[in-house]
Amino acid sequence: MKFASSAKFAAVVVTAALALTACGGSSSSGGSAGPVDGKGKKLSVLVNSNANYPAQQKQWFTDIAAKFKAQTGADVEFETFASGNDELTRIQTSVVSGQGPDVYSLGTTFTPTAYATKAFVTLSDDDWKKVGGKDRFNQAALGISGPDAQHQAGIPFVSRPFVMAYNKDILKAAGIDKPATSWDELAAQAKKMTDPATGTFGLATGYKDNFDPWKFIWAMSVQAGNPLVDGKTLKLDDPTVKKAYETYFGWLTKDKVVDPASVGWSNSNALAAFASGKAGYLMMTTSSSVPTLEKSVVAGKYAYATMPTTAPGQTSPQGDAANAASILSGDNVVVADYSKQKDLAFAYINLITSKDEQLNYQKIFGDLPANAEALKSLNNPILQPVADTAAKSKATPFTGAWGDIQLALVNVVVQSIPDLSKGSVDDSSLQGRLKDAQSKGQASLDRASK
């Protein structure tokens, strides 16, 4: 990667920030607090296991721990989680026991759940100062740090808008001039690019991924005018949700535009298929795919595009659909309220969100920095569509029930895997699973609303 000043890219980033800013108010400026003496202490940090770059993540653990030790004298012990279920379980276990990791790195959609437990630090002006001040961060990334600007727990670490990658050569060979902007058009284009005889398919996606399936359902439902959570009412039993699952499953069962093996794939398998030149589109990916693609046979032959914003069965974006191309996505770090070494926790966060460390992380893993200066300094045209998508991202509902609701959406897919393997998901089975998800999700929303 090259990193230099780029007025054009910076302008896109600033536009995205202005479009997405969901919080205002005063912010602490200036640098971090003074050095922290952690000699003889150990900080425990929980992070998501990186399935795409496991060796690189292990090396990053070693490197950042050494830098932290040099700064504070303290050691860092990293723990990992591998799925959304695991992530939620770790939060719940620590809340109940009052012990566990000092620092949690959470997907943004789990921030409302963490906040609702009241087991994590609601950040004061002084806390923000210890991590470099609010001004250090791209203001758009603060949009899901808390329910409002005065009550925030999540400190942005990386930004990860979801996009689709496309193989320019495969699209051109199929006579396709530009990427699809509706889900129906996407399916039609995918059929033109699919050739099972050569092992080439229109779409690459992973139905057994631990994190991503629900995001398709969320996008299609919200774009159709169903926010999923409407005040105190959950709407998973809405026809738009059923239509979203039918569309998503239909790529495999009816349209046959994905590799049949994808029923057992994670996102890393889908990335590998696209990187080998065997797919027209790679769905629900992020800039974290750049390091892999730049070393693959599709280097120089791929580009990113915003995912469709026109719901299945419709011909144009409805209402706010154009601003729901992606969830407001990334990772936030939160500090456990039970931690007896909060100063060390904030010193660690200050280190990993510094400009230099953010640029280093982006170079290794591809995720966009949450540090504003680091983000503006990027100079890579490939990333511009990702920045454009950041301006069309929408926050998931800020409710403590969202973690359960998100998992309920995933579980519908998990429960459907055996049927998908056989080639179809019948209507009654899907309706039954949605009814169960609605019941459990509504119960969780009721508890969170009290």
Short mmCIF file of C-alpha atoms in Angstrom, two decimals, residues 86-428:
data_model
loop_
_atom_site.label_atom_id
_atom_site.label_comp_id
_atom_site.label_asym_id
_atom_site.label_seq_id
_atom_site.Cartn_x
_atom_site.Cartn_y
_atom_site.Cartn_z
CA ASP A 86 -19.23 -16.58 20.99
CA GLU A 87 -18.99 -12.79 21.12
CA LEU A 88 -22.35 -12.42 22.87
CA THR A 89 -21.58 -15.27 25.26
CA ARG A 90 -18.30 -13.65 26.32
CA ILE A 91 -20.08 -10.37 27.05
CA GLN A 92 -22.82 -12.08 29.06
CA THR A 93 -20.40 -14.26 31.01
CA SER A 94 -18.23 -11.33 32.04
CA VAL A 95 -21.24 -9.24 33.03
CA VAL A 96 -22.59 -11.98 35.28
CA SER A 97 -19.24 -12.88 36.87
CA GLY A 98 -17.85 -9.35 37.08
CA GLN A 99 -14.54 -10.51 35.72
CA GLY A 100 -12.91 -11.19 32.38
CA PRO A 101 -11.03 -9.16 29.77
CA ASP A 102 -10.17 -5.55 30.52
CA VAL A 103 -10.67 -4.46 26.91
CA TYR A 104 -13.14 -5.84 24.36
CA SER A 105 -12.89 -5.25 20.63
CA LEU A 106 -16.46 -5.67 19.40
CA GLY A 107 -18.22 -5.47 16.09
CA THR A 108 -20.17 -2.21 16.00
CA THR A 109 -23.52 -3.99 16.04
CA PHE A 110 -22.70 -5.51 19.44
CA THR A 111 -21.92 -2.10 20.96
CA PRO A 112 -25.60 -1.44 21.88
CA THR A 113 -25.75 -4.81 23.66
CA ALA A 114 -22.55 -4.07 25.58
CA TYR A 115 -23.76 -0.57 26.45
CA ALA A 116 -27.11 -1.85 27.70
CA THR A 117 -25.43 -4.13 30.26
CA LYS A 118 -23.96 -1.05 32.02
CA ALA A 119 -20.87 -3.20 32.56
CA PHE A 120 -18.63 -1.05 30.38
CA VAL A 121 -17.25 2.43 30.94
CA THR A 122 -19.42 5.29 29.69
CA LEU A 123 -16.70 7.64 28.56
CA SER A 124 -16.07 10.92 30.33
CA ASP A 125 -14.23 13.88 28.81
CA ASP A 126 -11.16 12.76 30.74
CA ASP A 127 -11.45 9.23 29.34
CA TRP A 128 -11.59 10.61 25.80
CA LYS A 129 -8.51 12.70 26.55
CA LYS A 130 -6.62 9.53 27.52
CA VAL A 131 -7.19 8.12 24.04
CA GLY A 132 -6.32 11.29 22.18
CA GLY A 133 -9.66 13.10 22.26
CA LYS A 134 -12.79 12.67 20.15
CA ASP A 135 -11.21 14.80 17.43
CA ARG A 136 -8.71 12.01 16.80
CA PHE A 137 -11.46 9.91 15.21
CA ASN A 138 -13.42 10.09 11.98
CA GLN A 139 -16.68 11.51 13.34
CA ALA A 140 -18.77 9.17 11.18
CA ALA A 141 -17.30 6.21 13.07
CA LEU A 142 -18.75 7.58 16.32
CA GLY A 143 -22.29 7.05 15.00
CA ILE A 144 -22.80 3.82 16.93
CA SER A 145 -20.59 4.48 19.99
CA GLY A 146 -23.61 5.11 22.20
CA PRO A 147 -27.25 6.24 22.21
CA ASP A 148 -26.21 9.90 21.99
CA ALA A 149 -23.12 12.12 22.06
CA GLN A 150 -23.12 12.42 25.84
CA HIS A 151 -23.38 8.70 26.50
CA GLN A 152 -20.79 6.71 24.58
CA ALA A 153 -18.88 3.55 25.41
CA GLY A 154 -17.44 2.45 22.05
CA ILE A 155 -14.14 3.91 20.90
CA PRO A 156 -13.75 3.44 17.12
CA PHE A 157 -10.90 1.15 16.09
CA VAL A 158 -11.48 0.41 12.39
CA SER A 159 -14.17 1.16 9.82
CA ARG A 160 -15.48 -1.64 7.62
CA PRO A 161 -18.21 -0.61 5.16
CA PHE A 162 -19.55 -3.61 3.26
CA VAL A 163 -19.27 -3.58 -0.52
CA MET A 164 -19.05 -6.08 -3.37
CA ALA A 165 -15.95 -6.74 -5.43
CA TYR A 166 -16.29 -7.55 -9.10
CA ASN A 167 -14.05 -9.15 -11.70
CA LYS A 168 -13.87 -6.63 -14.55
CA ASP A 169 -12.89 -9.25 -17.12
CA ILE A 170 -15.76 -11.62 -16.27
CA LEU A 171 -18.34 -8.81 -16.37
CA LYS A 172 -17.00 -7.58 -19.71
CA ALA A 173 -17.04 -11.08 -21.22
CA ALA A 174 -20.70 -11.39 -20.21
CA GLY A 175 -21.54 -8.09 -21.90
CA ILE A 176 -22.14 -6.27 -18.60
CA ASP A 177 -21.23 -2.57 -18.68
CA LYS A 178 -21.52 -1.72 -15.01
CA PRO A 179 -22.25 -3.38 -11.65
CA ALA A 180 -25.84 -4.03 -10.65
CA THR A 181 -27.70 -1.49 -8.52
CA SER A 182 -30.72 -3.66 -7.66
CA TRP A 183 -30.87 -7.17 -6.22
CA ASP A 184 -32.95 -8.37 -9.18
CA GLU A 185 -30.41 -6.98 -11.64
CA LEU A 186 -27.64 -8.64 -9.64
CA ALA A 187 -29.27 -12.05 -10.03
CA ALA A 188 -29.78 -11.47 -13.77
CA GLN A 189 -26.14 -10.48 -14.25
CA ALA A 190 -24.96 -13.43 -12.15
CA LYS A 191 -26.81 -15.84 -14.46
CA LYS A 192 -24.98 -14.42 -17.47
CA MET A 193 -21.62 -15.00 -15.78
CA THR A 194 -22.27 -18.50 -14.47
CA ASP A 195 -20.69 -21.41 -16.34
CA PRO A 196 -20.57 -24.57 -14.21
CA ALA A 197 -18.54 -26.34 -16.90
CA THR A 198 -15.60 -24.03 -16.16
CA GLY A 199 -16.35 -23.72 -12.46
CA THR A 200 -17.18 -20.04 -12.83
CA PHE A 201 -20.15 -18.59 -10.95
CA GLY A 202 -21.78 -15.19 -10.90
CA LEU A 203 -21.59 -14.74 -7.13
CA ALA A 204 -19.28 -15.86 -4.34
CA THR A 205 -20.67 -15.85 -0.82
CA GLY A 206 -20.52 -18.03 2.28
CA TYR A 207 -23.79 -19.38 3.65
CA LYS A 208 -22.08 -20.89 6.67
CA ASP A 209 -20.18 -17.76 7.65
CA ASN A 210 -20.42 -16.97 11.36
CA PHE A 211 -21.06 -13.27 10.89
CA ASP A 212 -22.31 -12.14 7.46
CA PRO A 213 -25.60 -13.87 6.44
CA TRP A 214 -27.87 -11.63 8.51
CA LYS A 215 -26.48 -8.51 6.81
CA PHE A 216 -28.07 -9.50 3.50
CA ILE A 217 -31.45 -9.88 5.20
CA TRP A 218 -31.07 -6.58 7.05
CA ALA A 219 -30.15 -4.72 3.85
CA MET A 220 -32.95 -6.10 1.69
CA SER A 221 -35.56 -5.62 4.44
CA VAL A 222 -34.55 -2.06 5.31
CA GLN A 223 -34.38 -1.14 1.62
CA ALA A 224 -37.95 -2.42 1.27
CA GLY A 225 -39.08 -0.07 4.05
CA ASN A 226 -38.96 -2.43 7.01
CA PRO A 227 -36.53 -1.21 9.73
CA LEU A 228 -36.78 -4.60 11.56
CA VAL A 229 -37.11 -2.76 14.88
CA ASP A 230 -39.93 -0.22 15.01
CA GLY A 231 -39.95 1.29 18.48
CA LYS A 232 -40.80 -1.58 20.81
CA THR A 233 -41.97 -3.84 17.96
CA LEU A 234 -39.83 -6.40 16.15
CA LYS A 235 -40.80 -7.05 12.53
CA LEU A 236 -39.02 -10.26 11.54
CA ASP A 237 -42.40 -11.74 10.57
CA ASP A 238 -42.87 -9.02 7.94
CA PRO A 239 -43.19 -10.23 4.30
CA THR A 240 -40.08 -8.21 3.37
CA VAL A 241 -37.94 -10.42 5.62
CA LYS A 242 -39.29 -13.59 4.08
CA LYS A 243 -38.67 -12.15 0.61
CA ALA A 244 -35.09 -11.32 1.62
CA TYR A 245 -34.39 -14.90 2.73
CA GLU A 246 -35.99 -16.28 -0.43
CA THR A 247 -33.76 -14.03 -2.54
CA TYR A 248 -30.62 -14.92 -0.58
CA PHE A 249 -31.34 -18.67 -0.57
CA GLY A 250 -32.52 -18.48 -4.18
CA TRP A 251 -29.04 -17.69 -5.48
CA LEU A 252 -28.19 -21.27 -4.54
CA THR A 253 -31.47 -23.12 -4.95
CA LYS A 254 -33.23 -21.44 -7.91
CA ASP A 255 -30.85 -19.15 -9.76
CA LYS A 256 -27.90 -21.52 -9.25
CA VAL A 257 -25.42 -18.65 -9.55
CA VAL A 258 -23.22 -19.67 -6.61
CA ASP A 259 -20.94 -22.65 -6.25
CA PRO A 260 -22.95 -25.50 -4.64
CA ALA A 261 -20.07 -25.89 -2.19
CA SER A 262 -20.81 -22.40 -0.82
CA VAL A 263 -23.46 -23.91 1.45
CA GLY A 264 -20.52 -24.89 3.64
CA TRP A 265 -18.36 -21.83 3.02
CA SER A 266 -17.29 -19.05 5.33
CA ASN A 267 -16.46 -15.62 3.95
CA SER A 268 -12.79 -16.62 3.69
CA ASN A 269 -13.73 -19.45 1.30
CA ALA A 270 -15.75 -17.05 -0.85
CA LEU A 271 -12.78 -14.66 -0.90
CA ALA A 272 -10.51 -17.49 -2.03
CA ALA A 273 -12.90 -18.43 -4.85
CA PHE A 274 -13.07 -14.85 -6.10
CA ALA A 275 -9.30 -14.44 -5.76
CA SER A 276 -8.82 -17.50 -7.99
CA GLY A 277 -10.84 -15.84 -10.77
CA LYS A 278 -13.84 -18.12 -10.41
CA ALA A 279 -16.56 -15.59 -9.56
CA GLY A 280 -17.98 -12.43 -11.10
CA TYR A 281 -18.90 -10.85 -7.77
CA LEU A 282 -17.64 -11.28 -4.22
CA MET A 283 -20.54 -10.31 -1.96
CA MET A 284 -20.52 -8.62 1.43
CA THR A 285 -16.79 -8.00 1.52
CA THR A 286 -14.76 -5.08 2.85
CA SER A 287 -11.45 -3.40 2.18
CA SER A 288 -9.92 -6.16 4.32
CA SER A 289 -9.95 -8.27 1.14
CA VAL A 290 -7.39 -5.97 -0.53
CA PRO A 291 -4.25 -7.68 0.86
CA THR A 292 -5.45 -11.05 -0.47
CA LEU A 293 -6.65 -9.80 -3.85
CA GLU A 294 -3.52 -7.78 -4.53
CA LYS A 295 -1.49 -10.99 -4.29
CA SER A 296 -3.90 -13.08 -6.38
CA VAL A 297 -4.51 -13.76 -10.06
CA VAL A 298 -7.19 -11.05 -10.12
CA ALA A 299 -4.79 -8.26 -9.09
CA GLY A 300 -5.46 -5.34 -11.41
CA LYS A 301 -8.64 -7.02 -12.68
CA TYR A 302 -11.01 -6.27 -9.83
CA ALA A 303 -12.77 -3.24 -8.38
CA TYR A 304 -15.22 -2.49 -5.59
CA ALA A 305 -18.77 -1.22 -5.95
CA THR A 306 -21.60 -0.29 -3.63
CA MET A 307 -23.97 -3.19 -3.11
CA PRO A 308 -27.51 -2.92 -4.50
CA THR A 309 -29.82 -0.46 -2.76
CA THR A 310 -33.04 -1.41 -4.58
CA ALA A 311 -34.95 -4.12 -2.72
CA PRO A 312 -35.93 -7.42 -4.38
CA GLY A 313 -38.99 -7.00 -6.58
CA GLN A 314 -38.63 -3.21 -6.82
CA THR A 315 -37.27 -1.04 -9.62
CA SER A 316 -35.82 1.90 -7.67
CA PRO A 317 -34.71 2.76 -4.13
CA GLN A 318 -37.64 3.47 -1.83
CA GLY A 319 -37.51 6.07 0.92
CA ASP A 320 -34.11 6.01 2.60
CA ALA A 321 -33.00 2.84 0.78
CA ALA A 322 -30.12 4.60 -0.98
CA ASN A 323 -28.57 5.19 2.44
CA ALA A 324 -28.74 1.53 3.42
CA ALA A 325 -26.04 0.04 1.21
CA SER A 326 -24.21 -1.23 4.28
CA ILE A 327 -24.59 -1.36 8.02
CA LEU A 328 -22.50 1.25 9.83
CA SER A 329 -19.74 -1.26 10.33
CA GLY A 330 -16.38 -1.72 11.93
CA ASP A 331 -14.93 -2.47 15.34
CA ASN A 332 -15.27 -0.50 18.56
CA VAL A 333 -13.20 -1.05 21.69
CA VAL A 334 -14.83 -0.84 25.10
CA VAL A 335 -13.36 -0.94 28.60
CA ALA A 336 -14.89 -3.20 31.25
CA ASP A 337 -16.20 -1.27 34.24
CA TYR A 338 -14.97 -4.02 36.55
CA SER A 339 -11.38 -3.63 35.31
CA LYS A 340 -8.93 -2.58 38.00
CA GLN A 341 -6.50 -1.21 35.43
CA LYS A 342 -8.53 1.23 33.39
CA ASP A 343 -5.59 3.59 32.90
CA LEU A 344 -3.65 0.76 31.26
CA ALA A 345 -6.70 -0.06 29.15
CA PHE A 346 -6.93 3.50 27.87
CA ALA A 347 -3.17 3.57 27.24
CA TYR A 348 -3.53 0.45 25.08
CA ILE A 349 -6.42 2.02 23.14
CA ASN A 350 -4.42 5.22 22.71
CA LEU A 351 -1.62 3.17 21.15
CA ILE A 352 -3.72 1.16 18.70
CA THR A 353 -5.74 4.19 17.54
CA SER A 354 -2.69 6.39 16.90
CA LYS A 355 -2.12 7.46 13.31
CA ASP A 356 0.99 5.32 12.76
CA GLU A 357 -0.53 2.16 14.25
CA GLN A 358 -3.78 2.66 12.33
CA LEU A 359 -1.88 2.95 9.05
CA ASN A 360 0.17 -0.11 9.91
CA TYR A 361 -2.99 -2.08 10.70
CA GLN A 362 -4.59 -0.97 7.42
CA LYS A 363 -1.55 -2.06 5.46
CA ILE A 364 -1.64 -5.53 7.01
CA PHE A 365 -5.38 -6.21 7.21
CA GLY A 366 -6.99 -3.71 4.82
CA ASP A 367 -9.57 -2.25 7.23
CA LEU A 368 -10.08 1.51 6.95
CA PRO A 369 -8.64 3.51 9.87
CA ALA A 370 -10.94 5.14 12.39
CA ASN A 371 -8.20 7.67 13.08
CA ALA A 372 -9.16 10.76 11.06
CA GLU A 373 -5.62 11.76 10.06
CA ALA A 374 -4.72 8.23 9.03
CA LEU A 375 -7.91 7.92 6.97
CA LYS A 376 -7.29 11.19 5.12
CA SER A 377 -3.69 10.20 4.32
CA LEU A 378 -4.63 7.09 2.36
CA ASN A 379 -3.90 7.26 -1.36
CA ASN A 380 -5.35 4.19 -3.02
CA PRO A 381 -7.98 4.65 -5.76
CA ILE A 382 -9.23 1.11 -5.17
CA LEU A 383 -10.60 2.26 -1.82
CA GLN A 384 -12.64 5.19 -3.09
CA PRO A 385 -15.85 3.13 -3.70
CA VAL A 386 -15.50 1.85 -0.14
CA ALA A 387 -15.39 5.43 1.13
CA ASP A 388 -18.41 6.22 -1.05
CA THR A 389 -20.26 3.34 0.60
CA ALA A 390 -19.44 4.76 4.02
CA ALA A 391 -21.64 7.70 3.06
CA LYS A 392 -24.47 5.26 2.27
CA SER A 393 -24.24 3.26 5.47
CA LYS A 394 -26.96 3.04 8.08
CA ALA A 395 -26.66 2.22 11.75
CA THR A 396 -28.46 -0.83 13.05
CA PRO A 397 -30.99 -0.13 15.85
CA PHE A 398 -29.33 0.99 19.08
CA THR A 399 -31.02 -1.41 21.47
CA GLY A 400 -29.63 -3.88 23.95
CA ALA A 401 -31.70 -6.54 22.21
CA TRP A 402 -29.91 -6.18 18.89
CA GLY A 403 -27.30 -8.84 19.65
CA ASP A 404 -30.08 -11.41 20.17
CA ILE A 405 -31.99 -10.19 17.11
CA GLN A 406 -28.88 -10.38 14.94
CA LEU A 407 -28.20 -13.93 16.08
CA ALA A 408 -31.84 -14.87 15.46
CA LEU A 409 -31.42 -13.74 11.84
CA VAL A 410 -28.25 -15.83 11.52
CA ASN A 411 -29.90 -18.85 13.14
CA VAL A 412 -32.58 -18.94 10.42
CA VAL A 413 -29.74 -19.52 7.96
CA VAL A 414 -28.01 -22.03 10.25
CA GLN A 415 -31.23 -24.02 10.61
CA SER A 416 -31.72 -23.93 6.83
CA ILE A 417 -28.26 -25.29 5.92
CA PRO A 418 -29.42 -28.95 5.76
CA ASP A 419 -32.28 -27.94 3.43
CA LEU A 420 -29.95 -25.83 1.31
CA SER A 421 -27.62 -28.80 0.99
CA LYS A 422 -30.53 -30.76 -0.46
CA GLY A 423 -31.38 -28.01 -2.92
CA SER A 424 -34.40 -26.19 -1.51
CA VAL A 425 -35.96 -24.58 1.55
CA ASP A 426 -39.71 -25.14 1.62
CA ASP A 427 -42.06 -22.31 2.47
CA SER A 428 -43.48 -23.80 5.67
#
